[in-house]
JSON list of C-alpha atoms in Angstrom, two decimals:
[
{"chain": "A", "resi": 1, "resn": "MET", "atom": "CA", "xyz": [-15.94, 25.16, -23.32]},
{"chain": "A", "resi": 2, "resn": "PRO", "atom": "CA", "xyz": [-15.18, 21.81, -21.69]},
{"chain": "A", "resi": 3, "resn": "PRO", "atom": "CA", "xyz": [-12.96, 19.16, -23.29]},
{"chain": "A", "resi": 4, "resn": "ASP", "atom": "CA", "xyz": [-14.94, 16.32, -24.87]},
{"chain": "A", "resi": 5, "resn": "LYS", "atom": "CA", "xyz": [-14.07, 12.63, -24.89]},
{"chain": "A", "resi": 6, "resn": "LEU", "atom": "CA", "xyz": [-12.29, 12.98, -28.25]},
{"chain": "A", "resi": 7, "resn": "ASP", "atom": "CA", "xyz": [-10.03, 15.39, -26.75]},
{"chain": "A", "resi": 8, "resn": "PHE", "atom": "CA", "xyz": [-9.15, 12.93, -24.02]},
{"chain": "A", "resi": 9, "resn": "ALA", "atom": "CA", "xyz": [-8.19, 10.29, -26.53]},
{"chain": "A", "resi": 10, "resn": "GLU", "atom": "CA", "xyz": [-5.92, 12.75, -28.34]},
{"chain": "A", "resi": 11, "resn": "PHE", "atom": "CA", "xyz": [-4.55, 13.91, -25.05]},
{"chain": "A", "resi": 12, "resn": "TYR", "atom": "CA", "xyz": [-3.74, 10.45, -23.96]},
{"chain": "A", "resi": 13, "resn": "ALA", "atom": "CA", "xyz": [-2.17, 9.54, -27.40]},
{"chain": "A", "resi": 14, "resn": "ALA", "atom": "CA", "xyz": [0.18, 12.67, -27.11]},
{"chain": "A", "resi": 15, "resn": "TRP", "atom": "CA", "xyz": [1.16, 12.43, -23.44]},
{"chain": "A", "resi": 16, "resn": "PHE", "atom": "CA", "xyz": [1.19, 8.78, -22.62]},
{"chain": "A", "resi": 17, "resn": "ARG", "atom": "CA", "xyz": [4.61, 8.01, -24.10]},
{"chain": "A", "resi": 18, "resn": "PRO", "atom": "CA", "xyz": [6.52, 11.14, -22.88]},
{"chain": "A", "resi": 19, "resn": "LEU", "atom": "CA", "xyz": [5.18, 10.69, -19.37]},
{"chain": "A", "resi": 20, "resn": "THR", "atom": "CA", "xyz": [6.19, 7.17, -19.37]},
{"chain": "A", "resi": 21, "resn": "HIS", "atom": "CA", "xyz": [9.65, 7.99, -20.36]},
{"chain": "A", "resi": 22, "resn": "GLN", "atom": "CA", "xyz": [9.83, 10.60, -17.60]},
{"chain": "A", "resi": 23, "resn": "LEU", "atom": "CA", "xyz": [8.68, 8.20, -14.98]},
{"chain": "A", "resi": 24, "resn": "PHE", "atom": "CA", "xyz": [10.98, 5.43, -16.32]},
{"chain": "A", "resi": 25, "resn": "ALA", "atom": "CA", "xyz": [13.93, 7.68, -15.91]},
{"chain": "A", "resi": 26, "resn": "HIS", "atom": "CA", "xyz": [12.83, 8.36, -12.41]},
{"chain": "A", "resi": 27, "resn": "THR", "atom": "CA", "xyz": [11.97, 4.89, -11.34]},
{"chain": "A", "resi": 28, "resn": "GLY", "atom": "CA", "xyz": [14.13, 2.92, -13.40]},
{"chain": "A", "resi": 29, "resn": "ASP", "atom": "CA", "xyz": [11.35, 0.30, -14.10]},
{"chain": "A", "resi": 30, "resn": "LEU", "atom": "CA", "xyz": [9.44, 0.54, -17.30]},
{"chain": "A", "resi": 31, "resn": "ALA", "atom": "CA", "xyz": [6.47, -1.48, -16.05]},
{"chain": "A", "resi": 32, "resn": "GLU", "atom": "CA", "xyz": [6.24, 0.55, -12.95]},
{"chain": "A", "resi": 33, "resn": "ALA", "atom": "CA", "xyz": [6.41, 3.82, -15.04]},
{"chain": "A", "resi": 34, "resn": "GLN", "atom": "CA", "xyz": [3.59, 2.58, -17.37]},
{"chain": "A", "resi": 35, "resn": "ASP", "atom": "CA", "xyz": [1.42, 1.47, -14.54]},
{"chain": "A", "resi": 36, "resn": "VAL", "atom": "CA", "xyz": [1.67, 4.86, -12.72]},
{"chain": "A", "resi": 37, "resn": "VAL", "atom": "CA", "xyz": [1.00, 6.88, -16.06]},
{"chain": "A", "resi": 38, "resn": "GLN", "atom": "CA", "xyz": [-1.97, 4.63, -16.82]},
{"chain": "A", "resi": 39, "resn": "GLU", "atom": "CA", "xyz": [-3.30, 5.13, -13.25]},
{"chain": "A", "resi": 40, "resn": "ALA", "atom": "CA", "xyz": [-2.94, 8.89, -13.52]},
{"chain": "A", "resi": 41, "resn": "PHE", "atom": "CA", "xyz": [-4.85, 8.89, -16.88]},
{"chain": "A", "resi": 42, "resn": "CYS", "atom": "CA", "xyz": [-7.59, 6.69, -15.24]},
{"chain": "A", "resi": 43, "resn": "ARG", "atom": "CA", "xyz": [-7.97, 9.30, -12.43]},
{"chain": "A", "resi": 44, "resn": "ALA", "atom": "CA", "xyz": [-8.05, 12.07, -14.86]},
{"chain": "A", "resi": 45, "resn": "TRP", "atom": "CA", "xyz": [-10.85, 10.54, -17.00]},
{"chain": "A", "resi": 46, "resn": "PRO", "atom": "CA", "xyz": [-13.74, 11.23, -14.54]},
{"chain": "A", "resi": 47, "resn": "ARG", "atom": "CA", "xyz": [-12.43, 14.93, -13.89]},
{"chain": "A", "resi": 48, "resn": "TRP", "atom": "CA", "xyz": [-11.76, 15.54, -17.57]},
{"chain": "A", "resi": 49, "resn": "SER", "atom": "CA", "xyz": [-14.20, 18.36, -17.97]},
{"chain": "A", "resi": 50, "resn": "THR", "atom": "CA", "xyz": [-12.88, 20.19, -14.90]},
{"chain": "A", "resi": 51, "resn": "LEU", "atom": "CA", "xyz": [-9.14, 20.11, -15.49]},
{"chain": "A", "resi": 52, "resn": "ASP", "atom": "CA", "xyz": [-7.73, 23.37, -16.39]},
{"chain": "A", "resi": 53, "resn": "ASP", "atom": "CA", "xyz": [-4.22, 21.96, -17.26]},
{"chain": "A", "resi": 54, "resn": "PRO", "atom": "CA", "xyz": [-4.67, 18.23, -17.76]},
{"chain": "A", "resi": 55, "resn": "GLY", "atom": "CA", "xyz": [-1.03, 17.67, -18.74]},
{"chain": "A", "resi": 56, "resn": "ALA", "atom": "CA", "xyz": [0.30, 19.22, -15.52]},
{"chain": "A", "resi": 57, "resn": "TRP", "atom": "CA", "xyz": [-2.39, 17.36, -13.46]},
{"chain": "A", "resi": 58, "resn": "VAL", "atom": "CA", "xyz": [-1.56, 13.98, -14.96]},
{"chain": "A", "resi": 59, "resn": "ARG", "atom": "CA", "xyz": [2.11, 14.41, -14.46]},
{"chain": "A", "resi": 60, "resn": "ARG", "atom": "CA", "xyz": [1.77, 15.42, -10.83]},
{"chain": "A", "resi": 61, "resn": "VAL", "atom": "CA", "xyz": [-0.43, 12.46, -10.12]},
{"chain": "A", "resi": 62, "resn": "ALA", "atom": "CA", "xyz": [1.94, 10.09, -11.95]},
{"chain": "A", "resi": 63, "resn": "TRP", "atom": "CA", "xyz": [4.78, 11.47, -9.95]},
{"chain": "A", "resi": 64, "resn": "ASN", "atom": "CA", "xyz": [2.93, 11.12, -6.68]},
{"chain": "A", "resi": 65, "resn": "LEU", "atom": "CA", "xyz": [1.82, 7.65, -7.43]},
{"chain": "A", "resi": 66, "resn": "ALA", "atom": "CA", "xyz": [5.43, 6.70, -8.14]},
{"chain": "A", "resi": 67, "resn": "THR", "atom": "CA", "xyz": [6.62, 8.12, -5.10]},
{"chain": "A", "resi": 68, "resn": "SER", "atom": "CA", "xyz": [3.91, 6.37, -3.01]},
{"chain": "A", "resi": 69, "resn": "ARG", "atom": "CA", "xyz": [4.78, 2.98, -4.65]},
{"chain": "A", "resi": 70, "resn": "TRP", "atom": "CA", "xyz": [8.51, 3.52, -4.12]},
{"chain": "A", "resi": 71, "resn": "ARG", "atom": "CA", "xyz": [7.71, 4.08, -0.37]},
{"chain": "A", "resi": 72, "resn": "ARG", "atom": "CA", "xyz": [5.52, 1.00, -0.17]},
{"chain": "A", "resi": 73, "resn": "ALA", "atom": "CA", "xyz": [8.13, -1.01, -2.02]},
{"chain": "A", "resi": 74, "resn": "ARG", "atom": "CA", "xyz": [10.80, 0.12, 0.36]},
{"chain": "A", "resi": 75, "resn": "ARG", "atom": "CA", "xyz": [8.75, -0.94, 3.35]},
{"chain": "A", "resi": 76, "resn": "LEU", "atom": "CA", "xyz": [8.03, -4.27, 1.72]},
{"chain": "A", "resi": 77, "resn": "LEU", "atom": "CA", "xyz": [11.76, -4.78, 0.94]},
{"chain": "A", "resi": 78, "resn": "HIS", "atom": "CA", "xyz": [12.56, -4.12, 4.56]},
{"chain": "A", "resi": 79, "resn": "LEU", "atom": "CA", "xyz": [9.96, -6.48, 5.83]},
{"chain": "A", "resi": 80, "resn": "THR", "atom": "CA", "xyz": [11.14, -9.23, 3.27]},
{"chain": "A", "resi": 81, "resn": "ARG", "atom": "CA", "xyz": [14.76, -8.84, 3.62]},
{"chain": "A", "resi": 82, "resn": "GLY", "atom": "CA", "xyz": [16.50, -12.02, 2.75]},
{"chain": "A", "resi": 83, "resn": "ALA", "atom": "CA", "xyz": [13.84, -13.11, 0.04]},
{"chain": "A", "resi": 84, "resn": "ARG", "atom": "CA", "xyz": [15.02, -14.61, -3.16]},
{"chain": "A", "resi": 85, "resn": "GLU", "atom": "CA", "xyz": [16.12, -12.16, -5.80]},
{"chain": "A", "resi": 86, "resn": "GLU", "atom": "CA", "xyz": [15.38, -12.55, -9.46]},
{"chain": "A", "resi": 87, "resn": "HIS", "atom": "CA", "xyz": [17.87, -11.55, -12.07]},
{"chain": "A", "resi": 88, "resn": "THR", "atom": "CA", "xyz": [17.28, -10.38, -15.44]},
{"chain": "A", "resi": 89, "resn": "PRO", "atom": "CA", "xyz": [19.53, -9.12, -18.32]},
{"chain": "A", "resi": 90, "resn": "GLY", "atom": "CA", "xyz": [20.35, -5.53, -17.89]},
{"chain": "A", "resi": 91, "resn": "PRO", "atom": "CA", "xyz": [20.45, -2.51, -20.18]},
{"chain": "A", "resi": 92, "resn": "GLY", "atom": "CA", "xyz": [23.55, -1.32, -22.00]},
{"chain": "A", "resi": 93, "resn": "PRO", "atom": "CA", "xyz": [26.54, 0.27, -20.10]},
{"chain": "A", "resi": 94, "resn": "ASP", "atom": "CA", "xyz": [25.57, 4.00, -20.93]},
{"chain": "A", "resi": 95, "resn": "ALA", "atom": "CA", "xyz": [21.96, 3.50, -19.71]},
{"chain": "A", "resi": 96, "resn": "VAL", "atom": "CA", "xyz": [23.34, 1.79, -16.52]},
{"chain": "A", "resi": 97, "resn": "ALA", "atom": "CA", "xyz": [25.84, 4.64, -15.91]},
{"chain": "A", "resi": 98, "resn": "LEU", "atom": "CA", "xyz": [23.15, 7.27, -16.38]},
{"chain": "A", "resi": 99, "resn": "ARG", "atom": "CA", "xyz": [20.59, 5.50, -14.14]},
{"chain": "A", "resi": 100, "resn": "ALA", "atom": "CA", "xyz": [23.32, 4.97, -11.36]},
{"chain": "A", "resi": 101, "resn": "ALA", "atom": "CA", "xyz": [24.25, 8.53, -11.63]},
{"chain": "A", "resi": 102, "resn": "LEU", "atom": "CA", "xyz": [20.62, 9.59, -11.56]},
{"chain": "A", "resi": 103, "resn": "ALA", "atom": "CA", "xyz": [19.92, 7.28, -8.68]},
{"chain": "A", "resi": 104, "resn": "ALA", "atom": "CA", "xyz": [22.78, 8.91, -6.80]},
{"chain": "A", "resi": 105, "resn": "LEU", "atom": "CA", "xyz": [21.17, 12.26, -6.84]},
{"chain": "A", "resi": 106, "resn": "PRO", "atom": "CA", "xyz": [18.77, 13.45, -4.05]},
{"chain": "A", "resi": 107, "resn": "ALA", "atom": "CA", "xyz": [15.07, 12.83, -5.15]},
{"chain": "A", "resi": 108, "resn": "ARG", "atom": "CA", "xyz": [14.24, 16.41, -5.75]},
{"chain": "A", "resi": 109, "resn": "GLN", "atom": "CA", "xyz": [17.27, 17.05, -7.90]},
{"chain": "A", "resi": 110, "resn": "ARG", "atom": "CA", "xyz": [16.67, 13.76, -9.84]},
{"chain": "A", "resi": 111, "resn": "GLN", "atom": "CA", "xyz": [13.00, 14.89, -10.41]},
{"chain": "A", "resi": 112, "resn": "ALA", "atom": "CA", "xyz": [14.06, 18.32, -11.56]},
{"chain": "A", "resi": 113, "resn": "VAL", "atom": "CA", "xyz": [16.72, 16.85, -13.89]},
{"chain": "A", "resi": 114, "resn": "VAL", "atom": "CA", "xyz": [14.35, 14.21, -15.41]},
{"chain": "A", "resi": 115, "resn": "LEU", "atom": "CA", "xyz": [11.58, 16.73, -15.88]},
{"chain": "A", "resi": 116, "resn": "PHE", "atom": "CA", "xyz": [13.73, 19.64, -17.30]},
{"chain": "A", "resi": 117, "resn": "TYR", "atom": "CA", "xyz": [16.08, 17.59, -19.56]},
{"chain": "A", "resi": 118, "resn": "LEU", "atom": "CA", "xyz": [14.15, 14.44, -20.57]},
{"chain": "A", "resi": 119, "resn": "ALA", "atom": "CA", "xyz": [10.73, 15.97, -20.52]},
{"chain": "A", "resi": 120, "resn": "ASP", "atom": "CA", "xyz": [11.45, 19.53, -21.51]},
{"chain": "A", "resi": 121, "resn": "VAL", "atom": "CA", "xyz": [9.24, 20.85, -18.75]},
{"chain": "A", "resi": 122, "resn": "PRO", "atom": "CA", "xyz": [9.87, 24.48, -18.01]},
{"chain": "A", "resi": 123, "resn": "ILE", "atom": "CA", "xyz": [11.33, 25.56, -14.67]},
{"chain": "A", "resi": 124, "resn": "ALA", "atom": "CA", "xyz": [8.10, 27.41, -13.64]},
{"chain": "A", "resi": 125, "resn": "GLU", "atom": "CA", "xyz": [5.95, 24.20, -14.27]},
{"chain": "A", "resi": 126, "resn": "ILE", "atom": "CA", "xyz": [8.62, 22.13, -12.17]},
{"chain": "A", "resi": 127, "resn": "ALA", "atom": "CA", "xyz": [8.43, 24.60, -9.47]},
{"chain": "A", "resi": 128, "resn": "GLU", "atom": "CA", "xyz": [4.58, 24.25, -9.37]},
{"chain": "A", "resi": 129, "resn": "LEU", "atom": "CA", "xyz": [4.64, 20.61, -9.61]},
{"chain": "A", "resi": 130, "resn": "THR", "atom": "CA", "xyz": [7.14, 20.33, -6.67]},
{"chain": "A", "resi": 131, "resn": "GLY", "atom": "CA", "xyz": [5.70, 23.31, -4.71]},
{"chain": "A", "resi": 132, "resn": "ALA", "atom": "CA", "xyz": [9.19, 24.93, -4.59]},
{"chain": "A", "resi": 133, "resn": "ALA", "atom": "CA", "xyz": [10.33, 28.36, -5.64]},
{"chain": "A", "resi": 134, "resn": "GLU", "atom": "CA", "xyz": [11.78, 28.67, -9.23]},
{"chain": "A", "resi": 135, "resn": "GLY", "atom": "CA", "xyz": [15.15, 29.59, -7.78]},
{"chain": "A", "resi": 136, "resn": "THR", "atom": "CA", "xyz": [15.16, 26.43, -5.75]},
{"chain": "A", "resi": 137, "resn": "VAL", "atom": "CA", "xyz": [14.47, 24.40, -8.89]},
{"chain": "A", "resi": 138, "resn": "LYS", "atom": "CA", "xyz": [17.35, 26.10, -10.64]},
{"chain": "A", "resi": 139, "resn": "SER", "atom": "CA", "xyz": [19.61, 25.30, -7.71]},
{"chain": "A", "resi": 140, "resn": "TRP", "atom": "CA", "xyz": [18.49, 21.59, -7.98]},
{"chain": "A", "resi": 141, "resn": "LEU", "atom": "CA", "xyz": [19.20, 21.66, -11.65]},
{"chain": "A", "resi": 142, "resn": "HIS", "atom": "CA", "xyz": [22.70, 23.24, -11.13]},
{"chain": "A", "resi": 143, "resn": "ARG", "atom": "CA", "xyz": [23.59, 20.85, -8.42]},
{"chain": "A", "resi": 144, "resn": "GLY", "atom": "CA", "xyz": [22.19, 17.91, -10.23]},
{"chain": "A", "resi": 145, "resn": "ARG", "atom": "CA", "xyz": [24.13, 18.81, -13.49]},
{"chain": "A", "resi": 146, "resn": "ALA", "atom": "CA", "xyz": [27.37, 19.14, -11.49]},
{"chain": "A", "resi": 147, "resn": "ALA", "atom": "CA", "xyz": [26.97, 15.88, -9.73]},
{"chain": "A", "resi": 148, "resn": "LEU", "atom": "CA", "xyz": [26.02, 14.03, -12.93]},
{"chain": "A", "resi": 149, "resn": "ALA", "atom": "CA", "xyz": [28.96, 15.58, -14.82]},
{"chain": "A", "resi": 150, "resn": "LEU", "atom": "CA", "xyz": [31.37, 14.56, -12.08]},
{"chain": "A", "resi": 151, "resn": "ARG", "atom": "CA", "xyz": [29.99, 11.10, -11.59]},
{"chain": "A", "resi": 152, "resn": "LEU", "atom": "CA", "xyz": [29.71, 10.37, -15.46]},
{"chain": "A", "resi": 153, "resn": "ALA", "atom": "CA", "xyz": [33.18, 11.65, -16.04]},
{"chain": "A", "resi": 154, "resn": "ASP", "atom": "CA", "xyz": [34.58, 9.49, -13.32]},
{"chain": "A", "resi": 155, "resn": "ASP", "atom": "CA", "xyz": [32.79, 6.58, -15.00]},
{"chain": "A", "resi": 156, "resn": "ASP", "atom": "CA", "xyz": [34.24, 7.50, -18.32]},
{"chain": "A", "resi": 157, "resn": "VAL", "atom": "CA", "xyz": [37.80, 7.76, -16.90]},
{"chain": "A", "resi": 158, "resn": "ALA", "atom": "CA", "xyz": [37.46, 4.31, -15.13]},
{"chain": "A", "resi": 159, "resn": "ALA", "atom": "CA", "xyz": [36.22, 2.72, -18.44]},
{"chain": "A", "resi": 160, "resn": "THR", "atom": "CA", "xyz": [39.12, 4.24, -20.36]},
{"chain": "A", "resi": 161, "resn": "SER", "atom": "CA", "xyz": [41.73, 3.06, -17.74]},
{"chain": "A", "resi": 162, "resn": "GLU", "atom": "CA", "xyz": [40.21, -0.47, -17.96]},
{"chain": "A", "resi": 163, "resn": "VAL", "atom": "CA", "xyz": [40.49, -0.46, -21.80]},
{"chain": "A", "resi": 164, "resn": "HIS", "atom": "CA", "xyz": [44.05, 0.82, -21.74]},
{"chain": "A", "resi": 165, "resn": "SER", "atom": "CA", "xyz": [45.25, -1.68, -19.00]},
{"chain": "A", "resi": 166, "resn": "ALA", "atom": "CA", "xyz": [43.67, -4.66, -20.68]}
]
């Protein structure tokens, strides 16, 4: 039985926020995360009756859109080097440290860590989403955890040293 339009509204209500949080952790930009998730839902709407696993489909489309936008933004940044920067107030120190630590990870490790720990996506689904073997995803998670632990512990030690020396 194909899903009806009411199912889509319920699906949207249940999935928009968690997907936005995942993509925000990946991109570091809430507006960008909301945009790619919204676009993914817009692309799912005409295909709604044919989607076997709409959650996985929308997640994959949103991640692909975020990656494409990041590449375009990187090219634009390269072309407009030297343009005026805008400064806005930043998030708290813990969020900054976590985002910096996540940003230091290779893209696939970051994606695996965000999906597994922030979105509670099973390893098998991450493997399907990324096109990698489950063992590879486990390796990304292991390496990502180790790198985050090291980086966040170093930040903690540095912050403690600054407090004691002040």
